[in-house]
Amino acid sequence: MSKSVNIPKGTRDFLPLEMKRRNYIFTTIRNVFEQYGFEAIETPAMENLSTLMGKYGEEGDKLLFKILNSGDFLAKVDFSERNLYKWTSMLCEKGLRYDLTVPFARFVVQHRNEITLPFKRYQIQPVWRADRPQKGRYREFYQCDVDVIGSKSMLNEVELIQIEDDIFTRLGIEVAIKLNNRKILAGIAEYMGVVDKIIDITVAIDKLDKIGLENVKNELKIKGISDEAIAKLQPIFDLIGTNQEKLNQLNNILSHYPIALEGIREVQEIFDYLSHIQLNNSVELDLTLARGLNYYTASIIEVKAQKHSIGSLSGGGRYDDLTGIFGLPDIPGVGISFGADRIYDVLNEMDAFPPLVQTGIKALFINFGEKEAKYILPIISELRLAELSVMLYPDAIKIGRQFTYANNQQIPYVVIAGEEEIKNHCLQVKNMETGEQQTLKPSDLIALFNA
Amino acid sequence: MSKSVNIPKGTRDFLPLEMKRRNYIFTTIRNVFEQYGFEAIETPAMENLSTLMGKYGEEGDKLLFKILNSGDFLAKVDFSERNLYKWTSMLCEKGLRYDLTVPFARFVVQHRNEITLPFKRYQIQPVWRADRPQKGRYREFYQCDVDVIGSKSMLNEVELIQIEDDIFTRLGIEVAIKLNNRKILAGIAEYMGVVDKIIDITVAIDKLDKIGLENVKNELKIKGISDEAIAKLQPIFDLIGTNQEKLNQLNNILSHYPIALEGIREVQEIFDYLSHIQLNNSVELDLTLARGLNYYTASIIEVKAQKHSIGSLSGGGRYDDLTGIFGLPDIPGVGISFGADRIYDVLNEMDAFPPLVQTGIKALFINFGEKEAKYILPIISELRLAELSVMLYPDAIKIGRQFTYANNQQIPYVVIAGEEEIKNHCLQVKNMETGEQQTLKPSDLIALFNA
C-alpha cells in the first residue's frame, strides 16, 4: 500500500462532496451557456501532434503530454542521433489536448459543412499540461469555453459580457469585467515606434499586475525598447476617469494611428450597447490588459474577483483568423473561457457553496434479515416508481451501525420494519432531525417523503 | 486543409445533436444511479503505469496508451538493448486509464479513511484502449460504472438488477438480464476434473454466443481438455425449464462440489428476493455466461437487447478482492457498467431518441442594425431574467438569411422590431410553425414564450 497507490503529480481524485460542488459550478455555467443559445460539442482527449504543435509557442510545445505510439514504436526510431525533438516525433504521433480552442478550430475546419454559421458552441472538458504542479495549478483541469464563430459583430462581445455577468451573479461572486482591444495595443506600439515589438510589449504588459510597472519597464528595456519609447507608455497607463473619458483621451493621443482608432471604435461600440443593459458587475476599460495568447486580434476580456487576489476567473477575446492555421481563412470568432478550479477555490474561500452535502437519499430502511428484506423490497420499489430516492441497508448488521450510516450520509428518515410491523402491515418511521417516530402504512410514505 | 485536419483513428468529435442524444443517455443513467443512492466520483485520466500494468492481462498491457515522460526523457534511456518492454518502462511512467474499475480500486485504497462503507459510487468518464478501431469499437469511449463496496449481501446484486431494469425501461429498450455465478463455473470445472483450467473454460464459454458450441468444444480441446471432460459440459448446457427448475437440476448434478453449491445458493437467494419485486424485463440464469475479466469471483451479470444482436449493453459482477492488488485485502464489491456507445447505437437503430433537435432557443430577434439592436437588448435582458432562452442575431445581414438561421436551428418564434415598432413600443412576433404573425408589447412576450 505504498508507492503504487498514488496518482501522477498534478492530478486529482474527486470525492462525492467535491463532485457535487464542482457539478454545481458546471451546471450553473452550462445553464447560462444554453440559455444564450450555445450548443455543446466534444472533441477527443487526444489530437494528432501535427494539430497541436506550434500553436502554443515553444514553451507550449514542451508542455504537451505526448502519447507513445502503439505497437513496435522502436521500428521508427533512428538511433543515430540523440536529439530530443527528433526522438519525440519518431516515438509519438498523438498528444493530449492543451486547451479547447485549437481543437475547436480543427473541429470547425473538419466539420465546416455540417455546421451553420454563426456557430455558437460551448465545450466543457478537461485539458492537460505538463506544467510544474503548484498550489492551484494542476496538470489536468477543466476548461469551460464558449465561442461564436462566423460573426464580426460587437454584439457577440456584448453577449459574452452578459454571460460573464450572469454566471458570476448566479454563483454569488462579485467581479470586475475588464475589456481591452489588441488593435489599441498595436496602435500604442506604433505610437512608441516599435511595431515589430508588439508581442514583447503585450507579454510584458500582461505581467503588470504581478510584477509592477517598474519591472515591466525593465523587461521592455531588456527586449531592446528605448527609454524614449517606454516613456510614451506612461501617459497611457495614467489615463483617468470613466470608461468614456478614457476612450476620449486615448482617441486624442492615438489619433494618427488608424489601427488604434479602429480598436477604440470597437470598444466604444461595446460600451454603447452595454449602456442599454443592466449588469450586476462593473465593466472597465483596462489598457494594461493584454492576455498572453497571440491568436487574439481585437477585443480581449478578463474577469477578476473583486474581493480575492486569485488572478482571473475567466477571460477570452476575438480572433479573426484562428482556423487559418488549418487552411480555412477568414472565419472570425470570439470566445471566453471559465476556469472551474479557480471558481471552486473562490467559492470555497467564501464558504459560498449552496448546501449540497446530502446524498439525496430520503430514507434508509433498516435491514433485520431476509424475511424483513422481502417485506421491504416491494415497498421500496413503489417509492422508487414515485421518483423517491430510498435504500435498504444491504447487510443485517447491528442496528446501531445502520443508524450511524444514516447519520453519516445525512439521510433524513430511517424506516424500521420488524416482526410486529410486518404482522400489522405498517412501518416505524423516524425523523432523524427531530427524533420523532411514528407508525405509518406503506402507502403513507410517499406523502411524507415528498413533504 | 488536408492531412493535419483530422483526429486520431478510433476517436470521435461529437456535434451538437449527437451531444444532446448522448447526454440524454448519460442523464437517464445518472438519475437512476442517484435515485438508488450512488454518489459520483472522478479519477484522473492518467494513472501511474504501476497502477495499470498487469491488471488486464498481457493483451491489456499492450492496449494501454502510455504517456511519454516530460522533460529530457532520453536521460533515463539505456541504449544498450533494443527491448520494447524495457524501453517503455524507461520512456513512460504514466498511462491513460483503460477502465474505471482498476482506478476505482486504487481510489478506495488511497482514500479508505475518507469514505464510509458500504460505499456506493458511480463514475461516468471516458477510457482509452489502443484497440484496432472498427465499427462500434473506439479508442476513446465512455463507461458508466456503478459499484457497492464493503458489503457481501446479495441484496446488492438485487439492487443492481433493479437498476438495469429501471434504466433500460426508461430508455425504452427491452432487454434480457442474464445472471450466472463464477462459483458455479468453478464447480463445473471440478466436476469436469480440470480445476486448473477454469480460466480457459470461462474464456471459451464466454465465446459461445459468437462462435457456437462446436467451436467452444474445439477450443477446449486445444487447451488440452479431454473429450470425456468436455462431454460432461453437455448436460449443463442442456438444462431446461424455469430458472428454479434449472437451479434444481444443477443442484443435483453438482451436489458433490461445495463451491458450486455456494454459487447455486447465492443465485437462489437473488431469485428469491427478485420474486418480491416487479420488473419490466426478464432475469435469466445463463450458465454460458462467463465474462472474460478474471477479477470476478461470484455473481456475474450481463444485459442484452432483446431485439438487437449488438452484444451486451451492460454487465458486471462481484469481486471479492479487487483492492487486494493494492495491498488492502478483504474489501468485497459488486458492480455493473453501462456502454453508452452501444446504447446509443441501439436507440439510433430503433429511432427511439426523444425529440431533442431544438437548440432550446425560444425566439430569434432579427437584427436590422445598431439602433434596433439597442431597442432590443433591454427586452432580451428582461426575457433572460425570466429564464427564457432568446437571442439577437449578431449581424445586420439580409432578413431572409436571418429567417433561414431560425429555420435551421428550429427556433419557434422570430421577433421583428423596425422603425415603426420602436416608435410604437411594440414588436412583431412570428410563429415559425403556423406562420401566424402578431403585434405585441414587450411585456407580452414572457407569457407567449412560456405558453
Coordinates of C-alpha atoms in Angstrom, one line a residue, chain A residues 3-410:
Chain A
K3 CA 4.3 3.7 -3.7
S4 CA 1.9 2.3 -6.3
V5 CA -1.2 3.6 -4.5
N6 CA -0.9 7.1 -5.8
I7 CA -1.8 9.3 -8.7
P8 CA 0.5 11.2 -11.0
K9 CA 1.5 14.6 -9.5
G10 CA -0.6 17.5 -10.5
T11 CA -3.7 15.3 -11.0
R12 CA -6.6 14.8 -8.6
D13 CA -9.3 12.4 -7.5
F14 CA -12.7 14.0 -6.7
L15 CA -14.7 12.6 -3.8
P16 CA -18.5 12.8 -3.7
L17 CA -18.7 16.2 -1.9
E18 CA -16.2 17.8 -4.2
M19 CA -18.0 16.3 -7.2
K20 CA -21.3 17.9 -6.1
R21 CA -19.6 21.2 -5.6
R22 CA -17.9 21.0 -9.0
N23 CA -21.1 19.9 -10.7
Y24 CA -22.8 22.9 -9.1
I25 CA -20.3 25.2 -10.9
F26 CA -20.5 23.3 -14.2
T27 CA -24.3 23.2 -14.1
T28 CA -24.5 26.9 -13.5
I29 CA -22.2 27.7 -16.3
R30 CA -23.9 25.2 -18.7
N31 CA -27.3 26.5 -17.9
V32 CA -26.3 30.1 -18.8
F33 CA -24.5 29.0 -22.0
E34 CA -27.6 27.1 -23.1
Q35 CA -29.9 30.0 -22.2
Y36 CA -27.9 32.2 -24.5
G37 CA -28.3 29.6 -27.3
F38 CA -24.9 27.9 -27.2
E39 CA -24.7 24.2 -28.0
A40 CA -22.4 21.6 -26.6
I41 CA -19.7 19.8 -28.6
E42 CA -16.9 17.5 -27.5
T43 CA -13.6 16.6 -29.1
P44 CA -11.3 13.7 -28.3
A45 CA -8.8 13.9 -25.5
M46 CA -6.0 13.0 -28.0
E47 CA -5.3 15.1 -31.1
N48 CA -2.6 14.5 -33.7
L49 CA 0.6 16.2 -32.7
S50 CA 0.5 18.0 -36.0
T51 CA -2.7 19.7 -34.9
L52 CA -1.2 20.8 -31.5
M53 CA 2.4 21.5 -32.2
G54 CA 3.4 25.1 -32.9
K55 CA 0.1 26.6 -31.7
Y56 CA 1.1 27.5 -28.2
G57 CA 4.6 28.8 -28.7
E58 CA 7.8 27.0 -28.0
E59 CA 7.0 26.7 -24.3
G60 CA 3.6 25.2 -25.0
D61 CA 5.1 22.6 -27.2
K62 CA 7.2 21.4 -24.3
L63 CA 4.1 21.3 -22.0
L64 CA 2.2 19.0 -24.3
F65 CA 1.7 15.4 -23.0
K66 CA 2.7 13.1 -25.8
I67 CA 1.4 9.6 -26.2
L68 CA 3.8 6.8 -27.1
N69 CA 2.9 5.1 -30.4
S70 CA 1.3 1.7 -30.0
G71 CA 2.9 -1.5 -31.3
D72 CA 6.5 -1.6 -32.1
F73 CA 7.3 2.0 -31.6
L74 CA 11.0 1.3 -31.9
A75 CA 10.7 0.4 -35.5
K76 CA 10.5 4.0 -36.5
V77 CA 13.4 5.2 -34.2
D78 CA 16.6 6.3 -35.8
F79 CA 19.2 5.6 -33.2
S80 CA 21.9 7.6 -34.9
E81 CA 21.3 10.9 -33.3
R82 CA 20.5 11.8 -29.7
N83 CA 18.1 14.6 -30.3
L84 CA 15.1 15.2 -28.1
Y85 CA 12.9 16.9 -30.7
K86 CA 13.6 14.3 -33.4
W87 CA 13.0 11.4 -31.0
T88 CA 9.7 12.8 -29.8
S89 CA 8.5 13.0 -33.4
M90 CA 9.6 9.4 -34.0
L91 CA 8.1 8.0 -30.8
C92 CA 4.8 9.9 -30.7
E93 CA 2.1 10.9 -33.2
K94 CA -0.6 12.0 -30.7
G95 CA -0.8 14.3 -27.7
L96 CA -3.4 15.2 -25.1
R97 CA -5.3 18.4 -25.8
Y98 CA -3.7 21.5 -24.2
D99 CA -6.7 23.8 -24.4
L100 CA -10.1 23.7 -26.1
T101 CA -9.5 26.5 -28.6
V102 CA -7.1 24.8 -31.0
P103 CA -9.2 21.6 -31.1
F104 CA -12.2 23.7 -31.7
A105 CA -10.5 25.4 -34.7
R106 CA -9.6 22.0 -36.0
F107 CA -13.2 20.9 -35.4
V108 CA -14.6 23.9 -37.4
V109 CA -12.4 23.2 -40.4
Q110 CA -13.1 19.5 -40.3
H111 CA -16.9 19.9 -39.9
R112 CA -17.4 23.1 -41.9
N113 CA -20.1 21.5 -44.0
E114 CA -22.0 20.2 -41.0
I115 CA -22.4 23.4 -39.0
T116 CA -24.4 26.6 -39.6
L117 CA -22.7 30.0 -39.1
P118 CA -22.8 31.9 -36.9
F119 CA -22.0 28.8 -34.8
K120 CA -22.5 29.2 -31.1
R121 CA -20.7 26.4 -29.3
Y122 CA -19.7 25.6 -25.8
Q123 CA -17.4 22.9 -24.6
I124 CA -16.7 21.7 -21.0
Q125 CA -13.8 19.2 -21.0
P126 CA -10.5 18.6 -19.2
V127 CA -7.2 19.7 -20.7
W128 CA -3.7 18.6 -19.8
R129 CA -0.5 20.5 -19.4
A130 CA 2.9 19.2 -18.2
D131 CA 3.4 22.3 -16.1
R132 CA 5.2 22.2 -12.8
P133 CA 2.4 21.5 -10.4
Q134 CA 1.9 24.0 -7.6
K135 CA -0.9 25.3 -5.4
G136 CA -3.9 25.9 -7.6
R137 CA -2.2 24.8 -10.8
Y138 CA -2.9 21.3 -12.0
R139 CA -1.7 19.1 -14.8
E140 CA -5.3 18.1 -15.5
F141 CA -8.0 20.7 -15.2
Y142 CA -11.4 21.5 -16.8
Q143 CA -12.0 24.4 -19.1
C144 CA -15.4 25.8 -19.9
D145 CA -15.3 27.5 -23.3
V146 CA -18.0 29.4 -25.1
D147 CA -17.4 30.9 -28.6
V148 CA -19.3 32.3 -31.5
I149 CA -17.7 31.9 -34.9
G150 CA -18.7 33.4 -38.2
S151 CA -19.7 36.9 -37.0
K152 CA -17.7 40.1 -36.7
S153 CA -20.4 42.0 -34.8
M154 CA -19.5 43.6 -31.5
L155 CA -22.9 42.3 -30.2
N156 CA -21.1 39.0 -29.7
E157 CA -18.8 40.7 -27.3
V158 CA -21.8 42.2 -25.6
E159 CA -23.4 38.9 -25.2
L160 CA -20.3 37.3 -23.8
I161 CA -20.0 40.1 -21.3
Q162 CA -23.6 39.5 -20.3
I163 CA -22.8 35.8 -19.9
E164 CA -19.9 36.7 -17.6
D165 CA -22.2 38.9 -15.6
D166 CA -24.9 36.4 -15.4
I167 CA -22.7 33.4 -14.4
F168 CA -20.9 35.3 -11.6
T169 CA -24.2 36.8 -10.4
R170 CA -25.7 33.3 -10.1
L171 CA -22.6 32.0 -8.4
G172 CA -22.6 34.9 -6.0
I173 CA -19.1 36.1 -6.8
E174 CA -18.7 39.9 -7.3
V175 CA -16.4 40.5 -10.2
A176 CA -14.8 43.2 -12.3
I177 CA -15.1 42.6 -16.1
K178 CA -12.1 44.1 -17.8
L179 CA -12.0 45.0 -21.5
N180 CA -9.3 46.0 -23.9
N181 CA -8.5 45.6 -27.6
R182 CA -5.4 44.3 -29.2
K183 CA -5.7 46.9 -32.0
I184 CA -5.3 49.6 -29.4
L185 CA -2.2 47.8 -28.1
A186 CA -0.9 47.6 -31.7
G187 CA -1.6 51.3 -32.1
I188 CA 0.3 52.0 -28.9
A189 CA 3.3 50.0 -30.4
E190 CA 3.2 52.2 -33.5
Y191 CA 3.0 55.3 -31.4
M192 CA 6.0 54.1 -29.4
G193 CA 7.8 53.5 -32.7
V194 CA 8.3 49.8 -32.1
V195 CA 5.7 48.0 -34.3
D196 CA 7.9 44.8 -34.5
K197 CA 7.9 44.5 -30.7
I198 CA 4.2 44.3 -30.3
I199 CA 4.4 40.7 -28.9
D200 CA 7.1 41.6 -26.4
I201 CA 5.0 44.6 -25.3
T202 CA 1.9 42.7 -24.8
V203 CA 3.7 39.9 -22.9
A204 CA 5.4 42.5 -20.6
I205 CA 2.2 44.5 -20.1
D206 CA 0.3 41.3 -19.3
K207 CA 2.6 40.9 -16.2
L208 CA 1.8 44.4 -14.9
D209 CA -0.5 43.1 -12.1
K210 CA 2.1 40.6 -10.9
I211 CA 5.4 42.4 -11.2
G212 CA 4.5 46.1 -11.1
L213 CA 5.2 48.9 -13.5
E214 CA 9.0 49.3 -12.8
N215 CA 9.6 45.6 -13.6
V216 CA 7.5 45.8 -16.8
K217 CA 9.7 48.8 -17.9
N218 CA 12.8 46.8 -17.1
E219 CA 11.6 43.9 -19.1
L220 CA 10.8 46.2 -22.1
K221 CA 14.3 47.6 -21.8
I222 CA 15.8 44.2 -21.9
K223 CA 13.8 43.5 -25.0
G224 CA 15.6 46.4 -26.6
I225 CA 13.0 49.0 -26.4
S226 CA 14.4 52.5 -25.8
D227 CA 13.7 54.7 -22.7
E228 CA 12.1 57.2 -25.0
A229 CA 9.6 54.7 -26.3
I230 CA 8.9 53.3 -22.9
A231 CA 8.3 56.9 -21.6
K232 CA 5.5 57.2 -24.2
L233 CA 3.7 54.4 -22.4
Q234 CA 3.4 56.4 -19.2
P235 CA 0.5 58.7 -20.2
I236 CA -1.4 55.8 -21.5
F237 CA -1.3 53.9 -18.2
D238 CA -2.1 57.2 -16.4
L239 CA -5.5 57.8 -18.1
I240 CA -8.2 58.5 -15.6
G241 CA -11.9 58.9 -15.3
T242 CA -14.9 56.9 -16.6
N243 CA -14.5 54.5 -19.5
Q244 CA -15.8 57.2 -21.8
E245 CA -13.4 59.7 -20.6
K246 CA -10.5 57.3 -21.0
L247 CA -11.6 56.5 -24.5
N248 CA -11.7 60.2 -25.4
Q249 CA -8.2 60.8 -24.1
L250 CA -6.9 57.7 -25.9
N251 CA -8.6 58.9 -29.1
N252 CA -6.6 62.1 -28.8
I253 CA -3.2 60.5 -28.0
L254 CA -3.5 57.9 -30.8
S255 CA -5.4 60.0 -33.4
H256 CA -2.7 59.4 -36.0
Y257 CA -2.8 55.6 -35.8
P258 CA -5.7 54.1 -37.8
I259 CA -5.4 50.6 -36.2
A260 CA -5.7 52.2 -32.7
L261 CA -8.8 54.2 -33.8
E262 CA -10.4 51.0 -35.1
G263 CA -9.8 49.4 -31.7
I264 CA -11.2 52.4 -29.9
R265 CA -14.3 52.4 -32.2
E266 CA -14.9 48.7 -31.4
V267 CA -14.6 49.3 -27.6
Q268 CA -16.8 52.3 -28.0
E269 CA -19.5 50.3 -29.7
I270 CA -19.4 47.6 -27.0
F271 CA -19.8 50.3 -24.3
D272 CA -22.6 51.9 -26.2
Y273 CA -24.6 48.7 -26.4
L274 CA -23.8 47.9 -22.8
S275 CA -25.4 51.3 -21.7
H276 CA -28.7 49.8 -22.8
I277 CA -28.4 46.8 -20.5
Q278 CA -28.4 46.4 -16.7
L279 CA -25.5 44.5 -15.4
N280 CA -24.7 43.5 -11.8
N281 CA -20.9 43.8 -12.2
S282 CA -18.7 46.6 -13.5
V283 CA -17.2 46.6 -17.0
E284 CA -13.9 48.6 -17.2
L285 CA -11.6 49.6 -20.0
D286 CA -8.2 48.3 -18.9
L287 CA -5.4 49.2 -21.2
T288 CA -3.0 47.1 -19.2
L289 CA -4.9 44.0 -20.1
A290 CA -3.0 42.1 -22.8
R291 CA -3.5 38.4 -22.4
G292 CA -0.6 36.3 -23.5
L293 CA -2.1 34.2 -26.2
N294 CA -1.1 35.6 -29.6
Y295 CA -4.1 34.4 -31.6
Y296 CA -6.3 37.3 -30.3
T297 CA -6.6 40.1 -32.8
A298 CA -9.2 42.6 -31.3
S299 CA -11.3 42.5 -28.2
I300 CA -9.8 41.0 -25.1
I301 CA -11.8 40.3 -21.9
E302 CA -10.8 39.3 -18.5
V303 CA -12.7 38.8 -15.2
K304 CA -11.3 39.1 -11.8
A305 CA -13.0 38.6 -8.4
Q306 CA -13.4 41.9 -6.6
K307 CA -12.5 40.5 -3.1
H308 CA -10.0 37.8 -3.9
S309 CA -6.5 38.1 -5.3
I310 CA -6.6 34.9 -7.2
G311 CA -5.9 36.0 -10.7
S312 CA -8.5 35.8 -13.5
L313 CA -11.6 33.6 -13.2
S314 CA -12.5 33.9 -16.8
G315 CA -11.2 35.5 -20.0
G316 CA -11.0 35.5 -23.7
G317 CA -11.1 37.6 -26.8
R318 CA -11.6 37.9 -30.5
Y319 CA -9.5 36.0 -33.0
D320 CA -10.1 36.9 -36.6
D321 CA -8.2 34.1 -38.2
L322 CA -8.0 31.1 -35.9
T323 CA -8.9 28.5 -38.5
G324 CA -6.4 30.0 -40.9
I325 CA -3.7 27.8 -39.3
F326 CA -5.7 24.8 -40.6
G327 CA -6.1 26.2 -44.1
L328 CA -9.6 27.8 -43.7
P329 CA -9.0 31.6 -43.6
D330 CA -11.4 34.4 -42.8
I331 CA -13.6 32.8 -40.1
P332 CA -13.8 35.3 -37.3
G333 CA -14.6 34.3 -33.8
V334 CA -14.8 35.5 -30.3
G335 CA -15.0 33.5 -27.1
I336 CA -14.4 33.3 -23.4
S337 CA -13.3 30.5 -21.0
F338 CA -14.1 29.9 -17.4
G339 CA -11.6 28.3 -15.0
A340 CA -13.6 25.9 -12.9
D341 CA -10.8 25.3 -10.4
R342 CA -10.3 28.9 -9.5
I343 CA -14.0 29.5 -9.3
Y344 CA -14.1 26.5 -6.9
D345 CA -11.3 28.0 -4.8
V346 CA -13.1 31.3 -4.5
L347 CA -16.4 29.8 -3.6
N348 CA -14.6 27.6 -1.1
E349 CA -12.8 30.5 0.5
M350 CA -16.1 32.5 0.6
D351 CA -17.9 29.4 2.0
A352 CA -20.5 30.2 -0.6
F353 CA -21.5 26.8 -1.9
P354 CA -25.2 26.1 -1.5
P355 CA -25.9 23.2 0.9
L356 CA -25.0 20.2 -1.2
V357 CA -23.8 17.7 1.4
Q358 CA -26.8 15.3 1.3
T359 CA -26.7 12.1 -0.7
G360 CA -30.2 12.8 -1.9
I361 CA -31.3 9.6 -0.2
K362 CA -34.6 10.4 1.6
A363 CA -34.9 7.2 3.7
L364 CA -32.8 4.3 4.9
F365 CA -34.7 1.1 5.6
I366 CA -33.0 -0.9 8.3
N367 CA -32.0 -4.5 7.4
F368 CA -33.0 -7.1 10.0
G369 CA -32.6 -10.1 7.8
E370 CA -34.0 -12.0 4.8
K371 CA -37.6 -12.1 5.9
E372 CA -37.8 -8.4 6.7
A373 CA -35.9 -7.5 3.5
K374 CA -38.6 -9.4 1.5
Y375 CA -41.3 -7.3 3.2
I376 CA -39.4 -4.1 2.4
L377 CA -38.3 -4.7 -1.2
P378 CA -41.7 -4.2 -2.8
I379 CA -42.3 -1.1 -0.7
I380 CA -39.0 0.4 -1.9
S381 CA -39.9 -0.4 -5.5
E382 CA -43.1 1.5 -5.1
L383 CA -41.3 4.5 -3.7
R384 CA -38.8 4.5 -6.5
L385 CA -41.6 4.4 -9.0
A386 CA -42.8 7.6 -7.4
E387 CA -39.3 9.0 -8.1
L388 CA -38.2 8.9 -4.5
S389 CA -34.7 8.1 -3.5
V390 CA -34.6 5.4 -0.8
M391 CA -32.5 2.4 0.1
L392 CA -32.4 -0.8 2.1
Y393 CA -29.2 -1.2 4.1
P394 CA -27.6 -4.2 2.3
D395 CA -26.4 -6.1 5.4
A396 CA -28.2 -7.3 8.5
I397 CA -25.6 -5.8 10.8
K398 CA -26.2 -4.2 14.2
I399 CA -29.0 -1.6 14.1
G400 CA -26.7 1.0 15.7
R401 CA -24.2 0.8 12.9
Q402 CA -27.0 1.2 10.4
F403 CA -28.2 4.3 12.2
T404 CA -24.6 5.6 12.1
Y405 CA -24.6 5.1 8.4
A406 CA -27.8 7.1 8.1
N407 CA -26.3 9.9 10.2
N408 CA -23.0 10.0 8.2
Q409 CA -24.9 10.1 5.0
Q410 CA -27.3 12.8 6.3

